[in-house]
Short mmCIF file of C-alpha atoms and ligand atoms in Angstrom, two decimals:
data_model
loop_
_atom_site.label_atom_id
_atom_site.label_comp_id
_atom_site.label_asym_id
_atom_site.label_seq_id
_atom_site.Cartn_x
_atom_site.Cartn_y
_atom_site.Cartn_z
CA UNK A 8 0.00 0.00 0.00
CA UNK A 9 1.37 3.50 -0.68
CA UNK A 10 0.14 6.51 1.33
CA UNK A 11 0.87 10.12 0.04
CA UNK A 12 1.25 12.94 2.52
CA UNK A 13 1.86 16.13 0.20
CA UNK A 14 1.68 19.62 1.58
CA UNK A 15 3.62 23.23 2.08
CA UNK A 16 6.49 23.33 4.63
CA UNK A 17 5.62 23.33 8.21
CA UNK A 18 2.40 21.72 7.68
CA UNK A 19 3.78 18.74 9.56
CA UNK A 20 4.21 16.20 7.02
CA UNK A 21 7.52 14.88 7.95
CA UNK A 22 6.76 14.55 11.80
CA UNK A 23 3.19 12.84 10.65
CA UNK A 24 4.95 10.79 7.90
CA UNK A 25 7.55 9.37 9.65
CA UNK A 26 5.22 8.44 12.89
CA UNK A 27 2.64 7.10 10.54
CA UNK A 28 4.90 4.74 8.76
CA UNK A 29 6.43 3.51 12.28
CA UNK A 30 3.11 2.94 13.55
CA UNK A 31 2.03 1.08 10.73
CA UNK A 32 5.46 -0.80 9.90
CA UNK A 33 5.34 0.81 6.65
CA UNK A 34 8.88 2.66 4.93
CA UNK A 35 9.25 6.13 5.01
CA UNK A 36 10.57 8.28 1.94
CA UNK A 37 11.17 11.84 2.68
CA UNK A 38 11.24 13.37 -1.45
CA UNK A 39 11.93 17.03 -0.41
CA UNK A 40 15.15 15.30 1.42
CA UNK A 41 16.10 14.50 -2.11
CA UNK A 42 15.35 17.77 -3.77
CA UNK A 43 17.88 18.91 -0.91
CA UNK A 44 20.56 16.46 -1.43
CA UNK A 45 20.97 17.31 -5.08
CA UNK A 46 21.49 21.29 -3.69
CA UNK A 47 24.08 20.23 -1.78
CA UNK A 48 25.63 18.54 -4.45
CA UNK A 49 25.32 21.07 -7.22
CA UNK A 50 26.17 23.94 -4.54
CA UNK A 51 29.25 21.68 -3.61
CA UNK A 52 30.23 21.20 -7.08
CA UNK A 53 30.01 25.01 -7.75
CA UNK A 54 27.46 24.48 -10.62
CA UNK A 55 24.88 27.40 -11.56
CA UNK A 56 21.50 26.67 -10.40
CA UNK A 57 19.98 27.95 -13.35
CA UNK A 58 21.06 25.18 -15.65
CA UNK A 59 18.54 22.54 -16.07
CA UNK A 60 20.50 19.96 -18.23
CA UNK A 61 23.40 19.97 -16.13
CA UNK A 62 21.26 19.90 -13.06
CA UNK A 63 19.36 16.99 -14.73
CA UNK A 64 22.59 15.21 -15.27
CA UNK A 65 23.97 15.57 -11.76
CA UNK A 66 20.85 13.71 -10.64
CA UNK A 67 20.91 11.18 -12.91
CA UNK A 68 24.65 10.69 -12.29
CA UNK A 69 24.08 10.82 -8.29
CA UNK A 70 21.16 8.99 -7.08
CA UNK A 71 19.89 9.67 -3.59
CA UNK A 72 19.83 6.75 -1.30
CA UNK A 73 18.70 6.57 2.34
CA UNK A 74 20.08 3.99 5.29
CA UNK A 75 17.83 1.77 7.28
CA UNK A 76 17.75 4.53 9.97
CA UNK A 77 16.84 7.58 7.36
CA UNK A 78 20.06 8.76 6.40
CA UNK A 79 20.58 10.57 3.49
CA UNK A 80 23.37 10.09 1.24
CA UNK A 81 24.42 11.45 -2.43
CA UNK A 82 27.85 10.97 -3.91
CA UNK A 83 28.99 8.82 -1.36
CA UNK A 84 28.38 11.68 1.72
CA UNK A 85 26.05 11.41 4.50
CA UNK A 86 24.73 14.85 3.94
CA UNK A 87 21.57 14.32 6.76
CA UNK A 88 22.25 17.36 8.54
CA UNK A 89 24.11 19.39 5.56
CA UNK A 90 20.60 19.90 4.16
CA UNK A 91 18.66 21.14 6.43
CA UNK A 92 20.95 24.45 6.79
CA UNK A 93 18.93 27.57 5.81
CA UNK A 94 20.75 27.91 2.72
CA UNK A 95 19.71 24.90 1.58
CA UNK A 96 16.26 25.89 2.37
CA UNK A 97 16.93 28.90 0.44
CA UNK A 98 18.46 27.30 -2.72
CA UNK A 99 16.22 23.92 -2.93
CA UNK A 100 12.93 25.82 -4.92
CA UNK A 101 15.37 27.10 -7.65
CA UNK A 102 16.79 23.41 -8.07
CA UNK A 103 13.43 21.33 -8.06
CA UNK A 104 11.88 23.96 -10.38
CA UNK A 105 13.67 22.25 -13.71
CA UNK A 106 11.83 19.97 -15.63
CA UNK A 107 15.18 18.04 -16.09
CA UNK A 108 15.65 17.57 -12.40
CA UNK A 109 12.03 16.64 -11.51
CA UNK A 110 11.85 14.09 -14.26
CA UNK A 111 14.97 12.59 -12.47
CA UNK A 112 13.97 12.80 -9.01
CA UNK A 113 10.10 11.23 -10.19
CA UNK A 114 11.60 8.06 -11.73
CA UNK A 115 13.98 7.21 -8.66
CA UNK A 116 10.79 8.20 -6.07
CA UNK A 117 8.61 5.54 -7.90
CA UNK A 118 11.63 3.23 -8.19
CA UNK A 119 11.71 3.55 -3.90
CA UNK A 120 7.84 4.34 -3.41
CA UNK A 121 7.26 0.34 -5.23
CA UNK A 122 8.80 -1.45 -3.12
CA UNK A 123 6.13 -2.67 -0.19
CA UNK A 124 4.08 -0.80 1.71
CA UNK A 125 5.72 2.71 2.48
CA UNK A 126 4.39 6.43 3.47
CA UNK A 127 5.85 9.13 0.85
CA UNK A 128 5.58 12.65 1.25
CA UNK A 129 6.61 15.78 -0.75
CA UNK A 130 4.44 17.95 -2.67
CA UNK A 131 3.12 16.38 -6.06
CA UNK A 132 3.26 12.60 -4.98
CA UNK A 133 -0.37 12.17 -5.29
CA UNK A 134 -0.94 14.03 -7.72
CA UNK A 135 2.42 12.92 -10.23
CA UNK A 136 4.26 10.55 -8.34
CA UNK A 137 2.07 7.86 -7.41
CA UNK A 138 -1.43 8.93 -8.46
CA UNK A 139 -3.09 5.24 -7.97
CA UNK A 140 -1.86 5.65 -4.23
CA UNK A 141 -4.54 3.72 -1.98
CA UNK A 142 -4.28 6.79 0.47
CA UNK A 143 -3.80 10.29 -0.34
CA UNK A 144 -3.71 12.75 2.57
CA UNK A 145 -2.75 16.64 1.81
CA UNK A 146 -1.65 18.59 5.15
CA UNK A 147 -2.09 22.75 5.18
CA UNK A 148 -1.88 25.04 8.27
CA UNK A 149 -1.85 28.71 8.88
CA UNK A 150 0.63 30.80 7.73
CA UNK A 151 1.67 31.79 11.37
CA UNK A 152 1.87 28.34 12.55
CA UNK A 153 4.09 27.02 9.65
CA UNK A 154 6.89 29.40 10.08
CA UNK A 155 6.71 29.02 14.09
CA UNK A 156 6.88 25.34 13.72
CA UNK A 157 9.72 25.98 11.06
CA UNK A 158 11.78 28.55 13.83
CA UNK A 159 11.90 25.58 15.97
CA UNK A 160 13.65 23.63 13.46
CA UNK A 161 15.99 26.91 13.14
CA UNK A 162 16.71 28.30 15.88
CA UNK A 163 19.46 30.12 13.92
CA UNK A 164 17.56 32.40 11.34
CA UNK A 165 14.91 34.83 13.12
CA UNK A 166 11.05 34.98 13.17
CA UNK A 167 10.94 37.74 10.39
CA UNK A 168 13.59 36.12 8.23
CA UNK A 169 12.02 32.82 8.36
CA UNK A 170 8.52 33.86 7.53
CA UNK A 171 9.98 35.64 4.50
CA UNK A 172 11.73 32.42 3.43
CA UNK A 173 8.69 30.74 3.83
CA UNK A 174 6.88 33.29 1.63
CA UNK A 175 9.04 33.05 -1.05
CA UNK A 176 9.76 29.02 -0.87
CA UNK A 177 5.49 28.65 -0.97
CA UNK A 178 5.60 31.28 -4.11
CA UNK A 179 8.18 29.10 -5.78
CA UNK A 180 6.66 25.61 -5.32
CA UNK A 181 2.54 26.80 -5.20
CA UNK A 182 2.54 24.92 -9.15
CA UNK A 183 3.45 21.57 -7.29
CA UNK A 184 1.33 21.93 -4.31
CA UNK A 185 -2.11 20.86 -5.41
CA UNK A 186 -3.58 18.84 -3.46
CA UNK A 187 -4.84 15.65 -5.59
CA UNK A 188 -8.42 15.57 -6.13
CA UNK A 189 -8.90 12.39 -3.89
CA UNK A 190 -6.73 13.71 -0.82
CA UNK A 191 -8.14 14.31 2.21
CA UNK A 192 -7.62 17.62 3.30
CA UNK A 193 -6.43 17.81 7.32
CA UNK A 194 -5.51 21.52 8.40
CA UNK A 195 -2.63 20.97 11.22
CA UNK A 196 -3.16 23.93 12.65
CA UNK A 197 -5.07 23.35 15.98
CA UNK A 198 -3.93 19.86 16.37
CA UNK A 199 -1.05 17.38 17.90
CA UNK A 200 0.91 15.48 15.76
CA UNK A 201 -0.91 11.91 17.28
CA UNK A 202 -4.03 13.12 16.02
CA UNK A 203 -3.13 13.57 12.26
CA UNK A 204 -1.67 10.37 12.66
CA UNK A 205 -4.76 8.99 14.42
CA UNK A 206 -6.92 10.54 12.00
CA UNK A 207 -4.62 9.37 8.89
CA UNK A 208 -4.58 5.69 10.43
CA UNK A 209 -8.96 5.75 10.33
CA UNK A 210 -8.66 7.01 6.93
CA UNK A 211 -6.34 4.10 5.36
CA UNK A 212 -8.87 2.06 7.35
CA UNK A 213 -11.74 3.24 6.27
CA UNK A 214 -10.09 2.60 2.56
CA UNK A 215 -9.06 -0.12 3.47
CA UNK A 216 -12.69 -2.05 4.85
CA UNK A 217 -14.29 -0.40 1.28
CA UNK A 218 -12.15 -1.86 -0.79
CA UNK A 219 -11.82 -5.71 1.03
O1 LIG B 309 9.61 19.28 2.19
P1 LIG B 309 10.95 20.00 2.09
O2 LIG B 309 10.95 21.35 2.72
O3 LIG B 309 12.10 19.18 2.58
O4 LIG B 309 11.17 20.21 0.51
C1 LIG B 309 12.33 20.83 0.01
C2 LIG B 309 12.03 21.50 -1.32
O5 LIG B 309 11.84 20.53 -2.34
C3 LIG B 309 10.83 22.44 -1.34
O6 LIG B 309 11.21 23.68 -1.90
C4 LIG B 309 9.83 21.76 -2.23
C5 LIG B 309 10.63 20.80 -3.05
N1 LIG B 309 9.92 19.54 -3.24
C6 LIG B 309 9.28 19.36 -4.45
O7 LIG B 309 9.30 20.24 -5.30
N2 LIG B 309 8.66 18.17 -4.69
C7 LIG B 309 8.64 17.20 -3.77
N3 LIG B 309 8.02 16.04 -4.03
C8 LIG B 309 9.28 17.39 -2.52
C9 LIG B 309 9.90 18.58 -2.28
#
């Protein structure tokens, strides 16, 4: 079974994804961890982030993989904490913008998302990924919510800074964050992480019972 949790940063899809798939047994595949893993890469390698073939190229030359525990690598570098530095957050939008990179990043996502039953969120799984996913869930909050959840994750960059970023990033990728037509809709705002889970977990078995 696949579930799809898409959404705009700081709705709380990683925290849900990752507690949904342990409470179900399922795998977990963080996409936007691969959209930031390729920044790295092409920041490391000095390349301009305006190229699409050569960005395209990179990925196809560097697949992402993850470790048992979540671990990201690319090029043969844990870069787990590297990308989720504020410049990365800053950077990532202009990267998984090209056509050339997405096309990339889709095939290897499906290649991951197929095997078993696994939880997979990023912003256009349900809609492009995997669109025959059993479960499709799409997470929003308020604005105000997202980037305080975010300054907990960065303590570094301020409250005005980090709104901004967020501003920008949700202007950048608002073409990839439709929800799918069949997603369930859960605004975050008012509620604790067990309860999106809880509520996600009735959902898939609710599906689940309909379709037996
Ligand atoms: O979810 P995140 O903040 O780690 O995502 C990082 C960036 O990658 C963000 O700008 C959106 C983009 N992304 C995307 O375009 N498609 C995905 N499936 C996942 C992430």
């Amino acid at each position: 079974m696949i579930v799809t949790i898409d959404g705009p940063a700081g709705a709380g899809k990683s925290t849900v994804a990752r507690k949904l798939a342990e409470r179900l047994g399922f795998s977990y595949l963080d996409t936007g961890a691969m959209y930031r893993a390729l920044t790295w890469l092409a920041m490391r390698e000095g390349l301009p982030l305006g190229e699409s073939d050569a960005l395209g190229d990179l990925a196809r030359r560097n697949p992402v993989t993850f470790d048992e525990v979540g671990r990201v690598f690319i090029s043969n570098t844990d870069v787990t904490s590297a990308i989720r530095h504020s410049r990365i957050d800053r950077m990532v939008p202009v990267v998984a913008r090209h056509h050339e990179v997405r096309e990339v990043m889709r095939e290897r996502q499906r290649e991951l998302g197929h095997q078993g039953n696994v939880v997979i969120e990023g912003r256009d799984i349900g809609t492009v990924v995997a669109p025959d996913a059993e479960v499709k869930v799409y997470l929003h909050a308020d604005p105000e919510i997202r980037a305080a959840r975010r300054q907990a994750e960065r303590p570094d960059i301020g409250g005005d800074a980090l709104a901004t970023d967020l501003r920008i990033r949700d202007a950048s990728d608002r073409v990839r964050m439709q929800p799918a037509e069949d997603a369930a809709l859960i605004d975050t705002t008012d509620l604790e992480v067990d309860d999106v889970v809880s509520r996600i977990e009735e959902l898939i078995r609710s599906r689940s019972l309909a379709t037996s």
